[in-house]
Short mmCIF file of C-alpha atoms and ligand atoms in Angstrom, two decimals:
data_model
loop_
_atom_site.label_atom_id
_atom_site.label_comp_id
_atom_site.label_asym_id
_atom_site.label_seq_id
_atom_site.Cartn_x
_atom_site.Cartn_y
_atom_site.Cartn_z
CA UNK A 1 4.61 -25.57 15.33
CA UNK A 2 2.70 -24.19 12.34
CA UNK A 3 3.77 -24.35 8.72
CA UNK A 4 3.47 -21.01 6.95
CA UNK A 5 3.97 -20.58 3.20
CA UNK A 6 5.48 -17.12 3.32
CA UNK A 7 7.05 -14.71 5.76
CA UNK A 8 6.68 -11.07 4.71
CA UNK A 9 9.02 -8.58 6.38
CA UNK A 10 7.60 -5.08 6.37
CA UNK A 11 4.02 -3.80 6.21
CA UNK A 12 4.48 -1.00 3.72
CA UNK A 13 2.74 -0.99 0.38
CA UNK A 14 4.96 -3.83 -0.93
CA UNK A 15 4.32 -6.05 2.06
CA UNK A 16 0.64 -5.40 2.27
CA UNK A 17 0.28 -5.94 -1.46
CA UNK A 18 2.20 -9.22 -1.19
CA UNK A 19 -0.12 -10.26 1.64
CA UNK A 20 -3.15 -9.38 -0.43
CA UNK A 21 -1.90 -11.42 -3.41
CA UNK A 22 -1.12 -14.39 -1.16
CA UNK A 23 -4.54 -14.23 0.52
CA UNK A 24 -6.22 -14.32 -2.90
CA UNK A 25 -4.35 -17.53 -3.58
CA UNK A 26 -5.34 -18.94 -0.17
CA UNK A 27 -1.64 -19.11 0.86
CA UNK A 28 -0.73 -18.71 4.47
CA UNK A 29 1.58 -15.92 5.49
CA UNK A 30 2.87 -13.91 8.43
CA UNK A 31 3.52 -10.25 8.00
CA UNK A 32 6.09 -8.78 10.37
CA UNK A 33 6.05 -5.02 10.85
CA UNK A 34 8.57 -3.32 13.14
CA UNK A 35 6.42 -0.26 13.82
CA UNK A 36 3.11 -0.12 15.68
CA UNK A 37 1.22 0.55 12.47
CA UNK A 38 1.16 -0.71 8.88
CA UNK A 39 1.58 1.46 5.85
CA UNK A 40 5.29 2.25 5.96
CA UNK A 41 5.95 5.49 4.14
CA UNK A 42 2.20 5.87 3.47
CA UNK A 43 0.79 8.10 6.14
CA UNK A 44 -2.38 10.07 6.51
CA UNK A 45 -2.59 11.20 10.12
CA UNK A 46 -5.68 13.04 11.41
CA UNK A 47 -5.45 16.20 13.43
CA UNK A 48 -8.52 18.13 14.54
CA UNK A 49 -10.65 16.21 12.02
CA UNK A 50 -8.31 17.15 9.16
CA UNK A 51 -6.40 14.45 7.30
CA UNK A 52 -2.80 15.31 6.48
CA UNK A 53 -1.19 13.71 3.48
CA UNK A 54 2.35 12.69 4.43
CA UNK A 55 2.93 9.95 1.92
CA UNK A 56 2.43 9.06 -1.70
CA UNK A 57 -0.18 11.03 -3.62
CA UNK A 58 0.67 10.86 -7.30
CA UNK A 59 0.89 8.21 -9.95
CA UNK A 60 1.31 8.49 -13.64
CA UNK A 61 -1.03 6.07 -15.50
CA UNK A 62 1.16 6.06 -18.60
CA UNK A 63 4.24 5.09 -16.57
CA UNK A 64 2.64 3.22 -13.62
CA UNK A 65 0.15 0.89 -15.24
CA UNK A 66 0.30 -1.60 -12.33
CA UNK A 67 -0.50 1.12 -9.77
CA UNK A 68 -3.26 2.34 -12.02
CA UNK A 69 -4.67 -1.17 -12.19
CA UNK A 70 -4.43 -1.56 -8.43
CA UNK A 71 -6.15 1.76 -7.73
CA UNK A 72 -8.98 0.64 -10.00
CA UNK A 73 -9.16 -2.84 -8.49
CA UNK A 74 -9.32 -1.41 -4.98
CA UNK A 75 -12.01 1.07 -5.99
CA UNK A 76 -9.92 4.01 -4.82
CA UNK A 77 -10.65 7.54 -5.87
CA UNK A 78 -8.19 9.19 -8.22
CA UNK A 79 -8.48 12.28 -10.36
CA UNK A 80 -6.26 14.00 -12.92
CA UNK A 81 -4.15 16.89 -11.70
CA UNK A 82 -2.82 19.46 -14.15
C1 LIG B 1 6.41 12.33 1.69
C2 LIG B 1 6.43 11.21 0.66
C3 LIG B 1 5.77 11.42 -0.58
C4 LIG B 1 5.74 10.39 -1.52
N1 LIG B 1 5.08 10.63 -2.72
C5 LIG B 1 4.97 9.63 -3.62
C6 LIG B 1 4.15 9.80 -4.81
O1 LIG B 1 3.53 10.84 -4.99
N2 LIG B 1 4.12 8.79 -5.70
C7 LIG B 1 4.79 7.59 -5.53
O2 LIG B 1 4.67 6.71 -6.36
N3 LIG B 1 5.55 7.43 -4.41
C8 LIG B 1 5.65 8.39 -3.48
N4 LIG B 1 6.38 8.21 -2.37
C9 LIG B 1 7.13 6.92 -2.22
C10 LIG B 1 6.21 5.79 -1.70
O3 LIG B 1 5.57 6.22 -0.51
C11 LIG B 1 7.09 4.60 -1.42
O4 LIG B 1 7.78 4.20 -2.62
C12 LIG B 1 6.28 3.36 -0.96
O5 LIG B 1 5.30 3.69 0.01
C13 LIG B 1 7.29 2.33 -0.45
O6 LIG B 1 6.59 1.19 -0.03
P1 LIG B 1 7.42 -0.03 0.46
O7 LIG B 1 6.43 -1.03 1.04
O8 LIG B 1 8.31 -0.52 -0.62
O9 LIG B 1 8.39 0.51 1.57
P2 LIG B 1 8.00 1.21 3.01
O10 LIG B 1 6.80 2.02 2.93
O11 LIG B 1 9.33 1.84 3.44
O12 LIG B 1 7.71 -0.02 3.98
C14 LIG B 1 8.70 -0.81 4.56
C15 LIG B 1 8.18 -1.27 5.87
O13 LIG B 1 9.02 -2.27 6.42
C16 LIG B 1 9.20 -2.06 7.79
N5 LIG B 1 10.45 -2.71 8.17
C17 LIG B 1 11.69 -2.37 7.75
N6 LIG B 1 12.58 -3.24 8.26
C18 LIG B 1 11.90 -4.13 9.01
C19 LIG B 1 12.26 -5.26 9.76
N7 LIG B 1 13.56 -5.67 9.86
N8 LIG B 1 11.28 -5.99 10.37
C20 LIG B 1 9.96 -5.62 10.30
N9 LIG B 1 9.56 -4.52 9.60
C21 LIG B 1 10.54 -3.80 8.94
C22 LIG B 1 9.14 -0.58 7.95
O14 LIG B 1 8.81 -0.18 9.27
C23 LIG B 1 8.09 -0.16 6.95
O15 LIG B 1 6.76 -0.16 7.50
C24 LIG B 1 6.45 9.18 -1.35
C25 LIG B 1 7.06 8.96 -0.13
C26 LIG B 1 7.06 9.93 0.88
C27 LIG B 1 7.75 9.73 2.19
#
């Protein structure tokens, strides 16, 4: 038997973000994902060396300040699109 602080169901963005926050607090967790990969609706499969974007691409800094902050914190690339 092991005591775990938190059980996270689902390894999409929400679940992975929850896991990241918990790990920063040194809290134990188990993340259960039904599929054979994490990411949920986020998908970027490769085919013949090309990446195909099949999931979220856009965020709106004025309306999504938390996503904007997360993108910055993770050091992800983002650029304005007109
Ligand atoms: C084509 C496409 C384009 C998109 N474009 C944008 C965009 O430009 N901007 C934007 O902000 N959003 C966009 N979205 C929406 C965005 O992708 C989702 O809002 C976000 O990824 C949802 O994350 P989530 O973790 O809440 O849910 P999900 O990604 O759905 O993750 C849920 C996870 O839980 C798992 N699960 C479910 N039930 C169980 C269970 N009982 N046990 C274990 N695991 C379980 C699932 O397998 C899944 O992996 C787009 C989505 C799609 C499909």
